[in-house]
Every structure is written in structure tokens, then in C-alpha cells.
Amino acid sequence: MPLRDSLAHNKAMDEKLNEAERRFSEIEEALASPEIFSDMDNYKRLSRERKRLAPVIEKYREYKGCEESIKSAEEMLSCGDSELEALAKEELEAEKARREVLYNEIRALLLPKDKNDDKNVLLEIRAGSGGEEAALFAAVLYRMYTMYSEKRGFDVKVVDMNETELGGFKEISLLISGEGAYSRFKFESGVHRVQRVPETESQGRIHTSAASVVVLPEADETGDIEINPSDIIVETMKSSGAGGQHINKTESAIRIIHKPTGITVGCQTERSQLQNKETAMRMLKTKLYEIKENERVSKIAADRRSQIGTGDRSQKIRTYNYPQSRVTDHRIGFTIYSLSAFLDGDIDSMIDALTAADTAEKLRSEQT
């Protein structure tokens, strides 16, 4: 086995794991104390820390058990019983292979976590090239992400939309809330292309159209972004929809313009003007947080960044081919031949593949 695949030859990693295990034991002891329930903020903080450490500690303890099995098997190799020695040799090979797998799993778990992974998401879908067909495809993507969110237990709120006469969307904005929401959606940013026969196509010809998806981690209510009231213009208007649908006779819809950046956000789906303004402010803070994050990320060396990408809005990332019932992600060359299920929200296998590819790239970057 290569030396790099053993903690015995990676002192820094071994020390880090020992420290994590010590801290994990401290937390478990504190959580078992009756006094902890008198300080619920501390209880919640320790519970979150335990949850974060638990997967690492579980693998580390499994790894140490594997090391003990290897040691026992090595001792049996010279016991003088040929049958037992043969069994020990088989066990040794199997345990060494398992040790290598565990070592790599632990390395992946120790990678710095994206600080935005647990945040809520602002997801925007916009029709691209293809006219009405692109708007209808935007509605398909909206349905797909809504159904996926329901499967994951996330809450979805439509905060702004621009509908078309045929039921499509020129654009639609969603707030998706739930633990780990950003970690599941962050690789969806980019151009999604569809190849299918439109309902309006009398000759049965396949058309290609596209919609763009933007996924942003929601800014925290405190700490992330401060907005000077003098920097914004707040406008009110009547809510509206396609063909006169959803008309609101009162001016409850809100549009906010951020003067320093020119960013404009709007919300028209809440019941009151105040609620719409609060939601629009959340959206504005999220977009300003994106600018702040982009500035931070740009300072990181290119060879230390993921090659999967989480923010290139012009990149064609995926094709949905209806005639062949397949969906292909072009960044990792991953194809699923079950388009109908995928569009019904069964997209975990795609997201898992993207996450695995991102982790592998980070591990490679760590070695260079």
C-alpha cells in the first residue's frame, strides 16, 4: 500500500483527527450533563458542533478498528499453522484495501466545508433563447426544483414571477429554505438546454431552447450585509400576472433599486406591502452577498478552486433530450436515461455525482 494511504505516514492528519476525537468526547460529556438544558443557546451550539464532527469521528474510529485488524492478521502470519496463516493473509489484504478506502473517505470529510452549504437559497430561472418554448421550459425547471424540494423537506416560496400567456415563465424567483439547501442546489447555476418537439410545432421537428438558472446562498439576517437606507429606492406597484391573472387592486407589490450597484429586486406574491418589502430586502441582501463572496473567491488561487463551478451563468451545464429520454451534465459527462423521473424531482443521483466530482477535484488540488 502506498505510504500516503496510511495515517501512520500523515502525522498532521492523524493529529487533527485525535484533536477532533478529543473535542467530540468533550461535547458528548457536556451534552449529557443536566446543567446544559439551562443554557439552550449553548446546547444548540454544541449539538450543531457534534453533528458536524460525528461523520469524521465515526470513520476515524472505524479506521482505528481496521488498523487493529491489520495488526492481528500480521501477527497470525507467523503462527506456524498453514491454514490459519492463509486465512490471515486473506484478511490482511482485505483490511488493507478497506483501510485505503477509509483513509480517502476521511480525507474527503476533513476538507474545508463551504461556509454557505447550510444556508437557504435564492433560485432564479429565466427563459433564454427559444421564445415561448424557452419560457415553457423555465416552467418545467420550476416544477422540477419544487418537486425535488418537497422530497428533501425544503420549503419553497415564489417571491417574484413574470408569466406568459401559455403558462411559461419569462422569469421566476424562489426562496428555498431548509438545512443544507445550498449544498444541494449550488451546482445548478448555468444554462440548461432542452431538445424536444414543441406543442406548437406542426411538423414534429425537434427544437432547441434554453433557460438559465442562478443559485445564490441567502445572506444571513445579521452579520453578512448592511444596507444604508439612503442607498435604496423603494417603489410600489400593483401585482399582475399573464392575461390579467392574479391582479391585485392595491399597490402591494414592491420593487427595490440599490443605487450604488444598480441591482433591482421585486416581490409581489406576499399578502401585504410590508411582507413584500421584507422579502425583497432579503433578495437584495442575497445579491449583495454574492458580490461580496465573488470578491473573496477571486482572491483564492485558481489551482485551489473546484473545477465543477458554482456560479458561471453563461456556461451550458446540462442538456435535457426528450426524444432519447436522457439528461446529460456536460461538466462531468454524467448521463441519466430516465428523463421523466428526473423532471419529477428525482435529481439526487445527479447532485451526488456533481458533489463527488467536486470533492475529488478538491482532493487533487490538495495534493498539488
mmCIF file of C-alpha atoms in Angstrom:
data_model
loop_
_atom_site.group_PDB
_atom_site.id
_atom_site.type_symbol
_atom_site.label_atom_id
_atom_site.label_comp_id
_atom_site.label_asym_id
_atom_site.label_seq_id
_atom_site.Cartn_x
_atom_site.Cartn_y
_atom_site.Cartn_z
ATOM 1 C CA MET A 1 0.000 0.000 0.000
ATOM 2 C CA PRO A 2 1.285 3.485 -0.795
ATOM 3 C CA LEU A 3 2.526 5.257 2.310
ATOM 4 C CA ARG A 4 0.190 8.194 1.645
ATOM 5 C CA ASP A 5 -2.802 5.919 2.260
ATOM 6 C CA SER A 6 -1.987 5.378 5.919
ATOM 7 C CA LEU A 7 -2.477 7.792 8.796
ATOM 8 C CA ALA A 8 0.777 6.488 10.247
ATOM 9 C CA HIS A 9 2.536 8.371 7.458
ATOM 10 C CA ASN A 10 0.396 11.519 7.662
ATOM 11 C CA LYS A 11 1.217 12.940 11.079
ATOM 12 C CA ALA A 12 -0.632 16.234 10.591
ATOM 13 C CA MET A 13 -3.828 14.445 9.602
ATOM 14 C CA ASP A 14 -3.520 11.987 12.498
ATOM 15 C CA GLU A 15 -3.045 14.826 14.993
ATOM 16 C CA LYS A 16 -6.050 16.653 13.570
ATOM 17 C CA LEU A 17 -8.202 13.544 13.972
ATOM 18 C CA ASN A 18 -7.005 12.948 17.534
ATOM 19 C CA GLU A 19 -7.896 16.529 18.412
ATOM 20 C CA ALA A 20 -11.321 16.151 16.766
ATOM 21 C CA GLU A 21 -11.994 12.955 18.728
ATOM 22 C CA ARG A 22 -10.979 14.647 21.967
ATOM 23 C CA ARG A 23 -13.319 17.549 21.229
ATOM 24 C CA PHE A 24 -16.119 15.147 20.276
ATOM 25 C CA SER A 25 -15.805 13.397 23.665
ATOM 26 C CA GLU A 26 -15.902 16.761 25.454
ATOM 27 C CA ILE A 27 -19.083 17.713 23.639
ATOM 28 C CA GLU A 28 -20.799 14.397 24.389
ATOM 29 C CA GLU A 29 -19.910 14.766 28.067
ATOM 30 C CA ALA A 30 -21.274 18.324 28.127
ATOM 31 C CA LEU A 31 -24.496 17.318 26.356
ATOM 32 C CA ALA A 32 -25.034 14.515 28.867
ATOM 33 C CA SER A 33 -24.887 16.962 31.758
ATOM 34 C CA PRO A 34 -28.300 18.052 33.157
ATOM 35 C CA GLU A 35 -26.977 21.618 33.512
ATOM 36 C CA ILE A 36 -26.774 22.026 29.732
ATOM 37 C CA PHE A 37 -30.560 22.459 29.457
ATOM 38 C CA SER A 38 -30.400 25.691 31.470
ATOM 39 C CA ASP A 39 -28.485 27.263 28.580
ATOM 40 C CA MET A 40 -30.362 26.373 25.386
ATOM 41 C CA ASP A 41 -28.178 28.544 23.148
ATOM 42 C CA ASN A 42 -25.105 26.615 24.274
ATOM 43 C CA TYR A 43 -26.995 23.330 23.914
ATOM 44 C CA LYS A 44 -27.908 24.147 20.307
ATOM 45 C CA ARG A 45 -24.354 25.269 19.526
ATOM 46 C CA LEU A 46 -22.830 22.082 20.952
ATOM 47 C CA SER A 47 -25.428 19.932 19.198
ATOM 48 C CA ARG A 48 -24.551 21.515 15.855
ATOM 49 C CA GLU A 49 -20.843 21.006 16.502
ATOM 50 C CA ARG A 50 -21.425 17.365 17.444
ATOM 51 C CA LYS A 51 -23.440 16.810 14.275
ATOM 52 C CA ARG A 52 -20.617 18.300 12.202
ATOM 53 C CA LEU A 53 -17.927 16.154 13.863
ATOM 54 C CA ALA A 54 -19.889 12.885 14.038
ATOM 55 C CA PRO A 55 -19.252 11.621 10.457
ATOM 56 C CA VAL A 56 -15.497 12.224 10.815
ATOM 57 C CA ILE A 57 -15.253 10.543 14.207
ATOM 58 C CA GLU A 58 -17.320 7.566 13.034
ATOM 59 C CA LYS A 59 -14.944 6.977 10.112
ATOM 60 C CA TYR A 60 -11.873 7.587 12.263
ATOM 61 C CA ARG A 61 -12.959 5.008 14.830
ATOM 62 C CA GLU A 62 -13.740 2.573 12.027
ATOM 63 C CA TYR A 63 -10.270 3.247 10.642
ATOM 64 C CA LYS A 64 -8.640 2.525 14.026
ATOM 65 C CA GLY A 65 -10.587 -0.725 14.255
ATOM 66 C CA CYS A 66 -9.300 -1.617 10.799
ATOM 67 C CA GLU A 67 -5.723 -0.925 11.955
ATOM 68 C CA GLU A 68 -6.231 -3.311 14.880
ATOM 69 C CA SER A 69 -7.473 -5.998 12.499
ATOM 70 C CA ILE A 70 -4.402 -5.500 10.298
ATOM 71 C CA LYS A 71 -2.123 -5.807 13.306
ATOM 72 C CA SER A 72 -3.819 -9.027 14.428
ATOM 73 C CA ALA A 73 -3.644 -10.507 10.930
ATOM 74 C CA GLU A 74 0.061 -9.674 10.657
ATOM 75 C CA GLU A 75 0.734 -11.450 13.949
ATOM 76 C CA MET A 76 -1.105 -14.535 12.672
ATOM 77 C CA LEU A 77 1.111 -14.757 9.581
ATOM 78 C CA SER A 78 3.845 -16.457 11.613
ATOM 79 C CA CYS A 79 1.709 -18.636 13.881
ATOM 80 C CA GLY A 80 3.017 -21.899 12.358
ATOM 81 C CA ASP A 81 -0.414 -23.131 11.215
ATOM 82 C CA SER A 82 -0.536 -23.022 7.408
ATOM 83 C CA GLU A 83 -4.329 -22.915 7.276
ATOM 84 C CA LEU A 84 -4.568 -20.052 9.764
ATOM 85 C CA GLU A 85 -1.731 -18.232 8.009
ATOM 86 C CA ALA A 86 -3.607 -18.489 4.682
ATOM 87 C CA LEU A 87 -6.748 -17.053 6.303
ATOM 88 C CA ALA A 88 -4.687 -14.306 7.937
ATOM 89 C CA LYS A 89 -3.169 -13.385 4.577
ATOM 90 C CA GLU A 90 -6.634 -13.057 3.007
ATOM 91 C CA GLU A 91 -7.855 -10.956 5.920
ATOM 92 C CA LEU A 92 -4.755 -8.766 5.771
ATOM 93 C CA GLU A 93 -5.282 -7.981 2.090
ATOM 94 C CA ALA A 94 -8.965 -7.223 2.627
ATOM 95 C CA GLU A 95 -8.328 -4.998 5.655
ATOM 96 C CA LYS A 96 -5.553 -3.076 3.896
ATOM 97 C CA ALA A 97 -7.900 -2.411 0.997
ATOM 98 C CA ARG A 98 -10.575 -1.256 3.448
ATOM 99 C CA ARG A 99 -8.036 0.951 5.223
ATOM 100 C CA GLU A 100 -7.244 2.712 1.958
ATOM 101 C CA VAL A 101 -10.945 3.364 1.324
ATOM 102 C CA LEU A 102 -11.446 4.685 4.850
ATOM 103 C CA TYR A 103 -8.348 6.867 4.576
ATOM 104 C CA ASN A 104 -9.673 8.535 1.434
ATOM 105 C CA GLU A 105 -13.149 8.943 2.943
ATOM 106 C CA ILE A 106 -11.612 10.642 5.985
ATOM 107 C CA ARG A 107 -9.551 12.944 3.769
ATOM 108 C CA ALA A 108 -12.730 13.992 1.974
ATOM 109 C CA LEU A 109 -14.534 14.613 5.273
ATOM 110 C CA LEU A 110 -11.661 16.797 6.502
ATOM 111 C CA LEU A 111 -11.812 19.120 3.502
ATOM 112 C CA PRO A 112 -12.832 22.660 4.467
ATOM 113 C CA LYS A 113 -16.605 22.887 4.279
ATOM 114 C CA ASP A 114 -18.256 25.510 2.126
ATOM 115 C CA LYS A 115 -19.448 28.030 4.704
ATOM 116 C CA ASN A 116 -22.622 28.611 2.671
ATOM 117 C CA ASP A 117 -23.691 24.951 2.459
ATOM 118 C CA ASP A 118 -26.273 25.135 5.238
ATOM 119 C CA LYS A 119 -27.843 28.376 4.018
ATOM 120 C CA ASN A 120 -31.168 28.916 2.324
ATOM 121 C CA VAL A 121 -31.215 29.578 -1.409
ATOM 122 C CA LEU A 122 -32.444 32.270 -3.761
ATOM 123 C CA LEU A 123 -33.028 30.434 -7.045
ATOM 124 C CA GLU A 124 -33.861 32.357 -10.210
ATOM 125 C CA ILE A 125 -34.936 30.793 -13.518
ATOM 126 C CA ARG A 126 -35.003 32.888 -16.690
ATOM 127 C CA ALA A 127 -36.116 31.915 -20.173
ATOM 128 C CA GLY A 128 -33.285 32.166 -22.691
ATOM 129 C CA SER A 129 -33.127 31.544 -26.395
ATOM 130 C CA GLY A 130 -36.190 29.886 -27.894
ATOM 131 C CA GLY A 131 -39.054 32.302 -27.314
ATOM 132 C CA GLU A 132 -42.235 30.801 -25.841
ATOM 133 C CA GLU A 133 -40.700 27.318 -25.818
ATOM 134 C CA ALA A 134 -37.906 28.610 -23.559
ATOM 135 C CA ALA A 135 -40.490 30.110 -21.204
ATOM 136 C CA LEU A 136 -42.334 26.777 -21.079
ATOM 137 C CA PHE A 137 -39.055 25.011 -20.303
ATOM 138 C CA ALA A 138 -38.435 27.505 -17.482
ATOM 139 C CA ALA A 139 -41.780 26.343 -16.052
ATOM 140 C CA VAL A 140 -40.605 22.720 -16.350
ATOM 141 C CA LEU A 141 -37.465 23.554 -14.364
ATOM 142 C CA TYR A 142 -39.557 25.388 -11.763
ATOM 143 C CA ARG A 143 -41.736 22.292 -11.339
ATOM 144 C CA MET A 144 -38.664 20.023 -11.148
ATOM 145 C CA TYR A 145 -36.978 22.078 -8.424
ATOM 146 C CA THR A 146 -40.238 22.433 -6.494
ATOM 147 C CA MET A 147 -40.848 18.674 -6.531
ATOM 148 C CA TYR A 148 -37.240 17.999 -5.543
ATOM 149 C CA SER A 149 -37.529 20.456 -2.655
ATOM 150 C CA GLU A 150 -40.657 18.698 -1.429
ATOM 151 C CA LYS A 151 -38.839 15.352 -1.479
ATOM 152 C CA ARG A 152 -35.980 16.854 0.567
ATOM 153 C CA GLY A 153 -38.316 18.603 3.009
ATOM 154 C CA PHE A 154 -37.343 22.111 1.892
ATOM 155 C CA ASP A 155 -39.846 24.978 1.923
ATOM 156 C CA VAL A 156 -40.360 26.791 -1.395
ATOM 157 C CA LYS A 157 -41.744 30.296 -1.696
ATOM 158 C CA VAL A 158 -42.314 32.022 -5.036
ATOM 159 C CA VAL A 159 -41.304 35.655 -4.499
ATOM 160 C CA ASP A 160 -41.496 37.087 -7.996
ATOM 161 C CA MET A 161 -42.595 35.913 -11.442
ATOM 162 C CA ASN A 162 -43.289 37.052 -14.974
ATOM 163 C CA GLU A 163 -45.737 34.635 -16.592
ATOM 164 C CA THR A 164 -46.548 34.134 -20.267
ATOM 165 C CA GLU A 165 -49.925 33.509 -21.897
ATOM 166 C CA LEU A 166 -49.214 29.775 -22.387
ATOM 167 C CA GLY A 167 -48.221 29.105 -18.774
ATOM 168 C CA GLY A 168 -44.492 29.578 -19.066
ATOM 169 C CA PHE A 169 -42.215 31.957 -17.203
ATOM 170 C CA LYS A 170 -40.036 34.673 -18.641
ATOM 171 C CA GLU A 171 -38.513 34.617 -15.164
ATOM 172 C CA ILE A 172 -39.383 33.309 -11.731
ATOM 173 C CA SER A 173 -37.613 33.718 -8.379
ATOM 174 C CA LEU A 174 -37.834 31.264 -5.479
ATOM 175 C CA LEU A 175 -36.670 31.273 -1.889
ATOM 176 C CA ILE A 176 -35.849 27.687 -0.874
ATOM 177 C CA SER A 177 -35.425 27.183 2.868
ATOM 178 C CA GLY A 178 -34.071 24.217 4.778
ATOM 179 C CA GLU A 179 -30.922 22.841 6.339
ATOM 180 C CA GLY A 180 -28.326 22.169 3.662
ATOM 181 C CA ALA A 181 -30.387 23.741 0.857
ATOM 182 C CA TYR A 182 -27.426 25.498 -0.773
ATOM 183 C CA SER A 183 -25.302 22.335 -0.668
ATOM 184 C CA ARG A 184 -27.933 20.569 -2.796
ATOM 185 C CA PHE A 185 -28.589 23.378 -5.286
ATOM 186 C CA LYS A 186 -25.232 25.133 -5.677
ATOM 187 C CA PHE A 187 -24.178 23.223 -8.800
ATOM 188 C CA GLU A 188 -27.393 24.110 -10.679
ATOM 189 C CA SER A 189 -26.228 27.571 -11.766
ATOM 190 C CA GLY A 190 -25.745 27.846 -15.514
ATOM 191 C CA VAL A 191 -27.542 27.361 -18.816
ATOM 192 C CA HIS A 192 -29.930 24.405 -19.083
ATOM 193 C CA ARG A 193 -30.695 23.359 -22.667
ATOM 194 C CA VAL A 194 -33.748 21.380 -23.817
ATOM 195 C CA GLN A 195 -34.224 19.424 -27.043
ATOM 196 C CA ARG A 196 -37.821 18.449 -27.766
ATOM 197 C CA VAL A 197 -40.762 18.871 -30.138
ATOM 198 C CA PRO A 198 -42.788 21.895 -29.003
ATOM 199 C CA GLU A 199 -46.562 21.518 -28.722
ATOM 200 C CA THR A 200 -46.887 24.343 -31.247
ATOM 201 C CA GLU A 201 -44.699 22.531 -33.833
ATOM 202 C CA SER A 202 -46.946 21.053 -36.518
ATOM 203 C CA GLN A 203 -44.140 19.351 -38.463
ATOM 204 C CA GLY A 204 -42.811 17.370 -35.496
ATOM 205 C CA ARG A 205 -39.380 18.974 -35.671
ATOM 206 C CA ILE A 206 -37.106 18.981 -32.627
ATOM 207 C CA HIS A 207 -36.311 22.457 -31.356
ATOM 208 C CA THR A 208 -33.521 23.521 -29.027
ATOM 209 C CA SER A 209 -34.128 26.225 -26.447
ATOM 210 C CA ALA A 210 -32.605 27.179 -23.127
ATOM 211 C CA ALA A 211 -33.188 28.655 -19.707
ATOM 212 C CA SER A 212 -30.644 29.991 -17.250
ATOM 213 C CA VAL A 213 -30.582 29.151 -13.554
ATOM 214 C CA VAL A 214 -28.909 31.262 -10.876
ATOM 215 C CA VAL A 215 -28.455 29.883 -7.358
ATOM 216 C CA LEU A 216 -27.378 32.218 -4.559
ATOM 217 C CA PRO A 217 -26.871 31.480 -0.845
ATOM 218 C CA GLU A 218 -29.200 33.678 1.173
ATOM 219 C CA ALA A 219 -27.430 36.322 3.229
ATOM 220 C CA ASP A 220 -27.782 35.951 6.988
ATOM 221 C CA GLU A 221 -30.198 38.318 8.686
ATOM 222 C CA THR A 222 -27.350 39.604 10.820
ATOM 223 C CA GLY A 223 -23.709 39.994 10.014
ATOM 224 C CA ASP A 224 -23.430 39.337 6.284
ATOM 225 C CA ILE A 225 -24.706 42.540 4.700
ATOM 226 C CA GLU A 226 -25.610 46.003 5.987
ATOM 227 C CA ILE A 227 -27.718 48.250 3.726
ATOM 228 C CA ASN A 228 -27.824 52.007 4.141
ATOM 229 C CA PRO A 229 -31.453 53.161 3.775
ATOM 230 C CA SER A 230 -30.274 56.153 1.744
ATOM 231 C CA ASP A 231 -28.805 53.758 -0.844
ATOM 232 C CA ILE A 232 -32.157 52.291 -1.892
ATOM 233 C CA ILE A 233 -35.247 53.434 -3.771
ATOM 234 C CA VAL A 234 -38.472 51.624 -2.838
ATOM 235 C CA GLU A 235 -41.269 51.638 -5.409
ATOM 236 C CA THR A 236 -44.791 50.237 -5.064
ATOM 237 C CA MET A 237 -46.991 48.868 -7.831
ATOM 238 C CA LYS A 238 -49.927 46.590 -8.472
ATOM 239 C CA SER A 239 -49.232 42.875 -8.635
ATOM 240 C CA SER A 240 -50.004 41.344 -12.009
ATOM 241 C CA GLY A 241 -49.890 38.134 -13.991
ATOM 242 C CA ALA A 242 -50.358 36.877 -17.545
ATOM 243 C CA GLY A 243 -53.649 37.763 -19.188
ATOM 244 C CA GLY A 244 -54.840 39.708 -16.178
ATOM 245 C CA GLN A 245 -54.414 36.805 -13.743
ATOM 246 C CA HIS A 246 -53.574 37.391 -10.072
ATOM 247 C CA ILE A 247 -54.368 41.095 -10.383
ATOM 248 C CA ASN A 248 -54.109 42.851 -7.035
ATOM 249 C CA LYS A 249 -56.160 46.040 -6.883
ATOM 250 C CA THR A 250 -53.914 47.505 -4.175
ATOM 251 C CA GLU A 251 -50.306 48.548 -4.680
ATOM 252 C CA SER A 252 -48.789 45.778 -2.573
ATOM 253 C CA ALA A 253 -46.004 44.736 -4.956
ATOM 254 C CA ILE A 254 -42.580 46.133 -4.144
ATOM 255 C CA ARG A 255 -39.543 46.937 -6.253
ATOM 256 C CA ILE A 256 -36.267 47.995 -4.635
ATOM 257 C CA ILE A 257 -33.416 49.621 -6.522
ATOM 258 C CA HIS A 258 -29.958 49.630 -4.944
ATOM 259 C CA LYS A 259 -28.375 52.872 -6.212
ATOM 260 C CA PRO A 260 -24.659 52.028 -5.709
ATOM 261 C CA THR A 261 -24.866 48.785 -7.741
ATOM 262 C CA GLY A 262 -27.971 49.246 -9.866
ATOM 263 C CA ILE A 263 -29.378 45.928 -8.615
ATOM 264 C CA THR A 264 -33.168 45.748 -8.831
ATOM 265 C CA VAL A 265 -35.300 43.214 -6.969
ATOM 266 C CA GLY A 266 -39.027 42.796 -6.662
ATOM 267 C CA CYS A 267 -41.631 40.810 -4.765
ATOM 268 C CA GLN A 268 -45.355 40.613 -5.468
ATOM 269 C CA THR A 269 -46.505 37.310 -4.017
ATOM 270 C CA GLU A 270 -46.926 38.158 -0.331
ATOM 271 C CA ARG A 271 -50.244 39.349 1.071
ATOM 272 C CA SER A 272 -49.125 42.756 2.227
ATOM 273 C CA GLN A 273 -46.815 45.520 1.122
ATOM 274 C CA LEU A 274 -44.750 45.119 4.304
ATOM 275 C CA GLN A 275 -44.253 41.388 3.698
ATOM 276 C CA ASN A 276 -43.277 42.020 0.091
ATOM 277 C CA LYS A 277 -40.770 44.650 1.192
ATOM 278 C CA GLU A 278 -39.229 42.307 3.782
ATOM 279 C CA THR A 279 -38.857 39.548 1.177
ATOM 280 C CA ALA A 280 -37.437 41.946 -1.404
ATOM 281 C CA MET A 281 -34.867 43.139 1.139
ATOM 282 C CA ARG A 282 -33.845 39.521 1.733
ATOM 283 C CA MET A 283 -33.339 39.143 -2.004
ATOM 284 C CA LEU A 284 -31.296 42.349 -2.237
ATOM 285 C CA LYS A 285 -29.068 41.327 0.667
ATOM 286 C CA THR A 286 -28.527 37.962 -1.003
ATOM 287 C CA LYS A 287 -27.450 39.576 -4.279
ATOM 288 C CA LEU A 288 -25.108 41.959 -2.476
ATOM 289 C CA TYR A 289 -23.722 38.997 -0.544
ATOM 290 C CA GLU A 290 -22.980 37.316 -3.874
ATOM 291 C CA ILE A 291 -20.883 40.303 -4.931
ATOM 292 C CA LYS A 292 -19.019 40.165 -1.631
ATOM 293 C CA GLU A 293 -18.429 36.416 -1.993
ATOM 294 C CA ASN A 294 -17.211 36.766 -5.578
ATOM 295 C CA GLU A 295 -14.636 39.297 -4.429
ATOM 296 C CA ARG A 296 -13.472 36.892 -1.725
ATOM 297 C CA VAL A 297 -13.308 33.876 -4.030
ATOM 298 C CA SER A 298 -11.389 35.803 -6.698
ATOM 299 C CA LYS A 299 -8.539 36.142 -4.228
ATOM 300 C CA ILE A 300 -8.183 32.375 -3.912
ATOM 301 C CA ALA A 301 -5.559 30.779 -6.162
ATOM 302 C CA ALA A 302 -7.121 29.144 -9.231
ATOM 303 C CA ASP A 303 -5.464 25.793 -8.568
ATOM 304 C CA ARG A 304 -7.177 25.608 -5.182
ATOM 305 C CA ARG A 305 -10.672 26.025 -6.573
ATOM 306 C CA SER A 306 -13.163 23.454 -7.751
ATOM 307 C CA GLN A 307 -13.351 22.864 -11.481
ATOM 308 C CA ILE A 308 -17.031 21.925 -11.283
ATOM 309 C CA GLY A 309 -18.083 25.525 -10.824
ATOM 310 C CA THR A 310 -20.990 27.041 -8.922
ATOM 311 C CA GLY A 311 -21.561 30.407 -10.500
ATOM 312 C CA ASP A 312 -20.822 30.690 -14.219
ATOM 313 C CA ARG A 313 -24.205 31.770 -15.536
ATOM 314 C CA SER A 314 -23.129 31.623 -19.191
ATOM 315 C CA GLN A 315 -21.849 28.042 -19.041
ATOM 316 C CA LYS A 316 -24.013 25.411 -20.745
ATOM 317 C CA ILE A 317 -24.105 22.832 -17.987
ATOM 318 C CA ARG A 318 -26.866 20.388 -18.905
ATOM 319 C CA THR A 319 -28.985 19.097 -21.796
ATOM 320 C CA TYR A 320 -32.470 17.602 -21.443
ATOM 321 C CA ASN A 321 -33.166 15.453 -24.514
ATOM 322 C CA TYR A 322 -36.822 14.388 -24.697
ATOM 323 C CA PRO A 323 -36.662 12.026 -27.746
ATOM 324 C CA GLN A 324 -33.898 9.962 -26.116
ATOM 325 C CA SER A 325 -35.278 10.388 -22.566
ATOM 326 C CA ARG A 326 -31.879 11.419 -21.268
ATOM 327 C CA VAL A 327 -30.345 14.244 -19.284
ATOM 328 C CA THR A 328 -26.596 14.889 -19.510
ATOM 329 C CA ASP A 329 -24.446 17.106 -17.337
ATOM 330 C CA HIS A 330 -21.602 18.320 -19.534
ATOM 331 C CA ARG A 331 -19.266 19.306 -16.696
ATOM 332 C CA ILE A 332 -18.724 15.740 -15.538
ATOM 333 C CA GLY A 333 -20.067 13.749 -18.514
ATOM 334 C CA PHE A 334 -22.797 12.173 -16.384
ATOM 335 C CA THR A 335 -25.957 10.922 -18.145
ATOM 336 C CA ILE A 336 -29.251 9.645 -16.753
ATOM 337 C CA TYR A 337 -31.653 7.765 -19.046
ATOM 338 C CA SER A 338 -34.814 8.484 -17.103
ATOM 339 C CA LEU A 339 -35.816 11.990 -18.049
ATOM 340 C CA SER A 340 -39.423 11.809 -16.842
ATOM 341 C CA ALA A 341 -38.373 10.765 -13.318
ATOM 342 C CA PHE A 342 -35.657 13.414 -13.318
ATOM 343 C CA LEU A 343 -38.156 16.125 -14.219
ATOM 344 C CA ASP A 344 -40.401 14.824 -11.415
ATOM 345 C CA GLY A 345 -37.691 15.804 -8.952
ATOM 346 C CA ASP A 346 -35.575 12.637 -8.776
ATOM 347 C CA ILE A 347 -32.329 14.540 -9.227
ATOM 348 C CA ASP A 348 -30.339 13.351 -6.209
ATOM 349 C CA SER A 349 -28.143 10.995 -8.250
ATOM 350 C CA MET A 350 -27.055 13.914 -10.450
ATOM 351 C CA ILE A 351 -26.377 16.164 -7.476
ATOM 352 C CA ASP A 352 -24.479 13.375 -5.693
ATOM 353 C CA ALA A 353 -22.314 12.831 -8.789
ATOM 354 C CA LEU A 354 -21.525 16.543 -9.010
ATOM 355 C CA THR A 355 -20.696 16.674 -5.306
ATOM 356 C CA ALA A 356 -18.395 13.653 -5.617
ATOM 357 C CA ALA A 357 -16.626 15.185 -8.629
ATOM 358 C CA ASP A 358 -16.185 18.460 -6.754
ATOM 359 C CA THR A 359 -14.723 16.630 -3.751
ATOM 360 C CA ALA A 360 -12.346 14.653 -5.964
ATOM 361 C CA GLU A 361 -11.124 17.860 -7.601
ATOM 362 C CA LYS A 362 -10.501 19.460 -4.216
ATOM 363 C CA LEU A 363 -8.535 16.401 -3.097
ATOM 364 C CA ARG A 364 -6.407 16.581 -6.235
ATOM 365 C CA SER A 365 -5.801 20.280 -5.640
ATOM 366 C CA GLU A 366 -4.744 19.492 -2.076
ATOM 367 C CA GLN A 367 -2.016 17.167 -3.353
ATOM 368 C CA THR A 368 -0.525 19.678 -5.800
#
